[in-house]
GROMACS .gro file of C-alpha atoms in nm:
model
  234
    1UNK     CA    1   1.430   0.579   2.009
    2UNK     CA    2   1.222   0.431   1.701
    3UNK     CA    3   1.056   0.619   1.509
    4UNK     CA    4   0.769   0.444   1.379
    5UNK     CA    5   0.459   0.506   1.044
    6UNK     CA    6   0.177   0.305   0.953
    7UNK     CA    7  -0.018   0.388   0.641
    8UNK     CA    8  -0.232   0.206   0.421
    9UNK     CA    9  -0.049   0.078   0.084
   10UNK     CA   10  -0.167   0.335  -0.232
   11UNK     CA   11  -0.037   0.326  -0.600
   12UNK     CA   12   0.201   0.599  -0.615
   13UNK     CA   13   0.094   0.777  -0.380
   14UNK     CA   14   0.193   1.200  -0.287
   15UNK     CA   15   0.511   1.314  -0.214
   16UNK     CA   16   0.410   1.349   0.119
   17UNK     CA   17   0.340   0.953   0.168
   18UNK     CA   18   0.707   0.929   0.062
   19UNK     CA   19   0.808   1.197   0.364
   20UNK     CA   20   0.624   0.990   0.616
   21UNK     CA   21   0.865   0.664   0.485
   22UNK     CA   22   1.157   0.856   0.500
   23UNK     CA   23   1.112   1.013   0.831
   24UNK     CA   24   1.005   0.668   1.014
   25UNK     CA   25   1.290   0.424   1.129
   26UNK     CA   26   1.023   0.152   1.047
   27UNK     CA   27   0.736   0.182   0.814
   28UNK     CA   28   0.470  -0.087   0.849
   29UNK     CA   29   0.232  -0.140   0.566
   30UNK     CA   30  -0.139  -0.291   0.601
   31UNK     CA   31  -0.179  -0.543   0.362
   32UNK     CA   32  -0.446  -0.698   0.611
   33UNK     CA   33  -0.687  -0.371   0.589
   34UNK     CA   34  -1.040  -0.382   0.376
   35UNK     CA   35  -1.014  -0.272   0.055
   36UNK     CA   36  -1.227   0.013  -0.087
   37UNK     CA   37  -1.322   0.142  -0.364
   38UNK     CA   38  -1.317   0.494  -0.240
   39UNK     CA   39  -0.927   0.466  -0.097
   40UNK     CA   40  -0.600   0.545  -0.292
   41UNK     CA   41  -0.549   0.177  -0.294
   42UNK     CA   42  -0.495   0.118  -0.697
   43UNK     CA   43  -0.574   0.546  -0.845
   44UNK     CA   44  -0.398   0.802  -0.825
   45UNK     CA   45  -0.417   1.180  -0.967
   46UNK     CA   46  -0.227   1.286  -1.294
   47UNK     CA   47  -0.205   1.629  -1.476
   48UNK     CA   48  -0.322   1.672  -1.793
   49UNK     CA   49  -0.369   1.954  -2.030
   50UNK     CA   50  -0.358   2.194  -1.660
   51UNK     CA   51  -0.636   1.974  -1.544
   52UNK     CA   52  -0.605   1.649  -1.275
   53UNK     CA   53  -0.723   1.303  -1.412
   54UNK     CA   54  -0.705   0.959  -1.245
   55UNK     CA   55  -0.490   0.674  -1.347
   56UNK     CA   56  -0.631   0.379  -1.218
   57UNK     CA   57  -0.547  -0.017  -1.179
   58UNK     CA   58  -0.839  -0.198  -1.276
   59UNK     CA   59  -0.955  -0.438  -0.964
   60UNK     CA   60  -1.117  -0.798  -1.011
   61UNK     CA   61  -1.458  -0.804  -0.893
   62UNK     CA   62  -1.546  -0.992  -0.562
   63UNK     CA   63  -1.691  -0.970  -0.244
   64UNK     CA   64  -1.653  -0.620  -0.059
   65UNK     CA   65  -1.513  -0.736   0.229
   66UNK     CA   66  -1.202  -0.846   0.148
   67UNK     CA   67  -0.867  -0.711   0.262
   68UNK     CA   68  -0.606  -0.559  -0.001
   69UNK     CA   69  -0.438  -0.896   0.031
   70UNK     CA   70  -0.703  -1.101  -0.117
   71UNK     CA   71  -0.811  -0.903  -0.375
   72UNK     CA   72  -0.666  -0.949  -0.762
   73UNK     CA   73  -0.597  -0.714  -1.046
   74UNK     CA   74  -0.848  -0.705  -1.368
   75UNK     CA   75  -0.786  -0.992  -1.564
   76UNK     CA   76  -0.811  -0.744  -1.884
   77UNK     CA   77  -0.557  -0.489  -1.725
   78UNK     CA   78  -0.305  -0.624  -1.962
   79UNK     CA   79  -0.520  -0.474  -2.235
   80UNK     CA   80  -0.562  -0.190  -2.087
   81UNK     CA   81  -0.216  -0.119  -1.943
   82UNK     CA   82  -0.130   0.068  -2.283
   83UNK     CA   83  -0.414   0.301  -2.322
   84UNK     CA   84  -0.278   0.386  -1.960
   85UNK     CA   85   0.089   0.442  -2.017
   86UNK     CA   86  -0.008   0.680  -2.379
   87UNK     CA   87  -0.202   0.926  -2.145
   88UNK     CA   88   0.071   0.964  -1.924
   89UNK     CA   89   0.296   0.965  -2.213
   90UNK     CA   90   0.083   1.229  -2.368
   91UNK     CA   91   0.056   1.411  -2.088
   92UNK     CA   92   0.438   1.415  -1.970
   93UNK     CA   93   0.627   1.354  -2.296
   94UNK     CA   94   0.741   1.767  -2.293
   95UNK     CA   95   0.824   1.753  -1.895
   96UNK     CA   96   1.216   1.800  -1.837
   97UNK     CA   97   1.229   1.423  -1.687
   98UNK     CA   98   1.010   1.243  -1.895
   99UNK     CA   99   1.318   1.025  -2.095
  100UNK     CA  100   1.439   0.940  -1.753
  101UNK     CA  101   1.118   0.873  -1.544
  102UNK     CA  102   0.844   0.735  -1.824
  103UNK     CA  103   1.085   0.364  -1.899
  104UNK     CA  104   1.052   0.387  -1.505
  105UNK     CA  105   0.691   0.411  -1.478
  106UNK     CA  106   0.667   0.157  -1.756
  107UNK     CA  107   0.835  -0.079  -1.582
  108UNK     CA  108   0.592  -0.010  -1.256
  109UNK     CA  109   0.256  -0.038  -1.481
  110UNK     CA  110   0.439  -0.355  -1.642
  111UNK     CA  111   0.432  -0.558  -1.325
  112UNK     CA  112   0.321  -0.886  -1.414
  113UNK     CA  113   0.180  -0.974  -1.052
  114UNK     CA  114  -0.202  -1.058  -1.059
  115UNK     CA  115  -0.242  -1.001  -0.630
  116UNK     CA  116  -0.335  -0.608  -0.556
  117UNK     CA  117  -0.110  -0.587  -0.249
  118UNK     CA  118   0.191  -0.734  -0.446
  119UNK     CA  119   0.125  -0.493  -0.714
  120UNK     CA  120   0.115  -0.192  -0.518
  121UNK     CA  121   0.421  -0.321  -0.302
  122UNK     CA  122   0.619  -0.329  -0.627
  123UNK     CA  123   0.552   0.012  -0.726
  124UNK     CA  124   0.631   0.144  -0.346
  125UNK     CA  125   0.952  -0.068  -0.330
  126UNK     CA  126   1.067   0.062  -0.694
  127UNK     CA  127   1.022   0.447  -0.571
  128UNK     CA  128   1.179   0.388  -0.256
  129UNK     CA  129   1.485   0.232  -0.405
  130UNK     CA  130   1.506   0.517  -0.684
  131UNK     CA  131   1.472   0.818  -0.418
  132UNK     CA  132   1.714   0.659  -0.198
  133UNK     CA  133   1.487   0.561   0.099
  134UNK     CA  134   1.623   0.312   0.348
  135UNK     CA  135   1.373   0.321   0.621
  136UNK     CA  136   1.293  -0.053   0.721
  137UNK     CA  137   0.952  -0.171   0.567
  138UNK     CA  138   0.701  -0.444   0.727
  139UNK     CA  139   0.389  -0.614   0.653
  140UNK     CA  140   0.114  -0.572   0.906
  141UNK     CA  141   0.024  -0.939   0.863
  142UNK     CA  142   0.360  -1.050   0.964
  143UNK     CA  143   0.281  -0.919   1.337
  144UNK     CA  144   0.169  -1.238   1.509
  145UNK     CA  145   0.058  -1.070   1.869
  146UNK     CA  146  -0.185  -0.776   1.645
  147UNK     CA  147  -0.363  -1.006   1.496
  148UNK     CA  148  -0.763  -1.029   1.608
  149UNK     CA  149  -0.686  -0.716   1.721
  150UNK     CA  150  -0.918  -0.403   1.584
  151UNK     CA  151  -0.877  -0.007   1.594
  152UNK     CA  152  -0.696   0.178   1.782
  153UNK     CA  153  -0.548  -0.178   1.999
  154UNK     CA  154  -0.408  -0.308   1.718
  155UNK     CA  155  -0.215   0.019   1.625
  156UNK     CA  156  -0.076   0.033   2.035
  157UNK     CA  157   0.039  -0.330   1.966
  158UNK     CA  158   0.204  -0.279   1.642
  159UNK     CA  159   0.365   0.022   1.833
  160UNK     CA  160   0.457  -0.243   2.115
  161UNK     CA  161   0.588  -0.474   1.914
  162UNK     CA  162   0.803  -0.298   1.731
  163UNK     CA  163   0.953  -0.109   2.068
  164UNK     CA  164   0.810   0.239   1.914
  165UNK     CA  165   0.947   0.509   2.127
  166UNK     CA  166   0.762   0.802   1.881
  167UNK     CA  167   0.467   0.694   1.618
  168UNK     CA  168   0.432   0.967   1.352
  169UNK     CA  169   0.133   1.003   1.143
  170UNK     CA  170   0.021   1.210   0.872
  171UNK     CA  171  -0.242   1.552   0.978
  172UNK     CA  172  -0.537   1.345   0.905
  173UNK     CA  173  -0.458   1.126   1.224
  174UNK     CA  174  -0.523   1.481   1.409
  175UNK     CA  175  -0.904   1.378   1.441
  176UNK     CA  176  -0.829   1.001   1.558
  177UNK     CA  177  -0.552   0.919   1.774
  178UNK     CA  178  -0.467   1.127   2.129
  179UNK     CA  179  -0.169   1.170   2.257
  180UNK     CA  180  -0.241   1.082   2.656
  181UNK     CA  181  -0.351   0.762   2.544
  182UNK     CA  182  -0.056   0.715   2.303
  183UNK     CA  183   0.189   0.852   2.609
  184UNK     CA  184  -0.008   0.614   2.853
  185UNK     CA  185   0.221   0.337   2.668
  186UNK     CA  186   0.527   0.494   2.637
  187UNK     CA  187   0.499   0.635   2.292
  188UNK     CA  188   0.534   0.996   2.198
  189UNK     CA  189   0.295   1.093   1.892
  190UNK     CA  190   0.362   1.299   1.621
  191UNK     CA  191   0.253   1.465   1.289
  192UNK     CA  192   0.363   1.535   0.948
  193UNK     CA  193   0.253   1.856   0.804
  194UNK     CA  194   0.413   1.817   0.436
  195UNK     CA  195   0.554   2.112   0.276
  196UNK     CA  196   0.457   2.012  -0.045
  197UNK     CA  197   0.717   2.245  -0.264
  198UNK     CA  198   0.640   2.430  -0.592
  199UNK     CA  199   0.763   2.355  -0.889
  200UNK     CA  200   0.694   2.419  -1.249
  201UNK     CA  201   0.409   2.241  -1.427
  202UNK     CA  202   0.429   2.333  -1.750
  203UNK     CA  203   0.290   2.689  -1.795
  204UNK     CA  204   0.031   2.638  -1.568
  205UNK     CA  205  -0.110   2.753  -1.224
  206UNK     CA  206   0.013   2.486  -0.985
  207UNK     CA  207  -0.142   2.199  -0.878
  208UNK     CA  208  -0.039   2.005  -0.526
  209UNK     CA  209  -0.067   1.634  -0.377
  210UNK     CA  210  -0.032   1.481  -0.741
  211UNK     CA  211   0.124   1.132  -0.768
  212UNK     CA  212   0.509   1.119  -0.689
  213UNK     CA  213   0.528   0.993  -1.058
  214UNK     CA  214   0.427   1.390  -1.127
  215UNK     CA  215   0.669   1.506  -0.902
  216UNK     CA  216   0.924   1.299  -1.034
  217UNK     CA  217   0.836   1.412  -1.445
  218UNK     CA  218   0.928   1.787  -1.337
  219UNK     CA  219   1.283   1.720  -1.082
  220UNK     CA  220   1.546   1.522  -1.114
  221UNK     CA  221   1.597   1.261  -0.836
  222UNK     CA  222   1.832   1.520  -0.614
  223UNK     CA  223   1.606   1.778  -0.620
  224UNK     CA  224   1.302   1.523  -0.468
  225UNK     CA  225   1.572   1.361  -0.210
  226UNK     CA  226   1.614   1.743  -0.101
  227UNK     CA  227   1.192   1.750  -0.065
  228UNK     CA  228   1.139   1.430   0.093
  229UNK     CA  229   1.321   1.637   0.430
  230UNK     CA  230   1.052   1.946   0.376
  231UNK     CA  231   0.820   1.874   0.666
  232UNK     CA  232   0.722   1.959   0.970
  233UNK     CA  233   0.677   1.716   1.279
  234UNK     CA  234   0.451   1.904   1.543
   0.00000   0.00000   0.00000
């Protein structure tokens, strides 16, 4: 049986994105999906001082209805890729993992790619590879028979075509997809409930569904590879 995830692709995204990867057999990633402003496409949450901020990848402007593929990062990112990375650094420098994670996350927010897509893609790849994540990754625009396809179709066919016995989704899928109609063809669905785990933020109250890069300032690499597993698949 294949397990199967679809998501949207976000700039280092929750810990509980990284579950979803790592309990799929294939992960496929829409790089063929309208971007918006509103998504986790290029932000992400931060803590700061015991309060949440946004980090966020500055986004060429152009017309609204383009997918993640097409559109480009700022042209004046580069300038303000520092001002970035000495927030986080101010923010993290006392954390127990910051020597080991910030030259990591330096590296991600030093990606020289100008596409969004192939940004974010670098990022995901890099965490993957770090946390030990093997799950097979694929582009949604390199499945020929879902293109011109819309909705919930072009999900079934994605399922279809790669031979998806069980398609897992995070809760938020609770309110959109239906089980009869996924079991009509063949497929069993599923959902992740993350058990997002506490852990020590400093000296203050804790704060969950922060950016894996805070996750990864406050436990060592073991200690995450022992969270990815914390979920629940009802």
């Amino acid at each position: 049986m294949t397990r199967l995830a679809v998501m949207q692709p976000y700039f280092l995204p929750y810990l509980g994105y990284f579950q979803l990867v790592q309990a799929a057999e294939r992960f496929v990633i829409y790089d063929d999906v309208q971007y918006s402003k509103q998504s986790w496409f290029n932000r992400n949450r931060f803590l700061i001082d015991g309060k949440t901020q946004y980090f966020t990848i500055p986004v060429k402007s152009d017309s609204d209805f383009l997918d993640v593929r097409e559109r480009e990062v700022a042209p004046d990112f580069r300038q303000k890729r520092e001002g970035i990375l000495s927030r986080l650094e101010y923010a993290y420098r006392k954390a127990p993992c910051f020597d080991s994670v910030f030259p990591f996350i330096r590296e991600i927010f030093g990606c020289n790619e100008n596409n969004l897509y192939r940004f974010i893609r670098f990022s995901f790849d890099r965490v993957c590879e770090r946390l030990g994540i093997d799950t097979e990754i694929i582009t949604s625009s390199d499945i020929q028979s879902a293109k011109g396809l819309g909705g919930k179709e072009r999900l079934y066919e994605i399922c279809n075509a790669m031979e998806a016995s069980r398609y897992i989704n995070l809760p938020g899928g609770q309110k959109l997809y239906n089980r009869k109609e996924f079991g009509k063809r063949g497929v069993e669905l599923l959902f992740l409930m993350p058990e997002l785990p506490v852990y020590e933020q400093f000296n203050h109250d804790f704060i969950p569904g922060l950016s894996i890069l805070d996750v990864m300032m406050f436990n060592s690499t073991e200690t995450i590879q022992e969270m990815l597993g914390q979920y629940r698949l009802i």
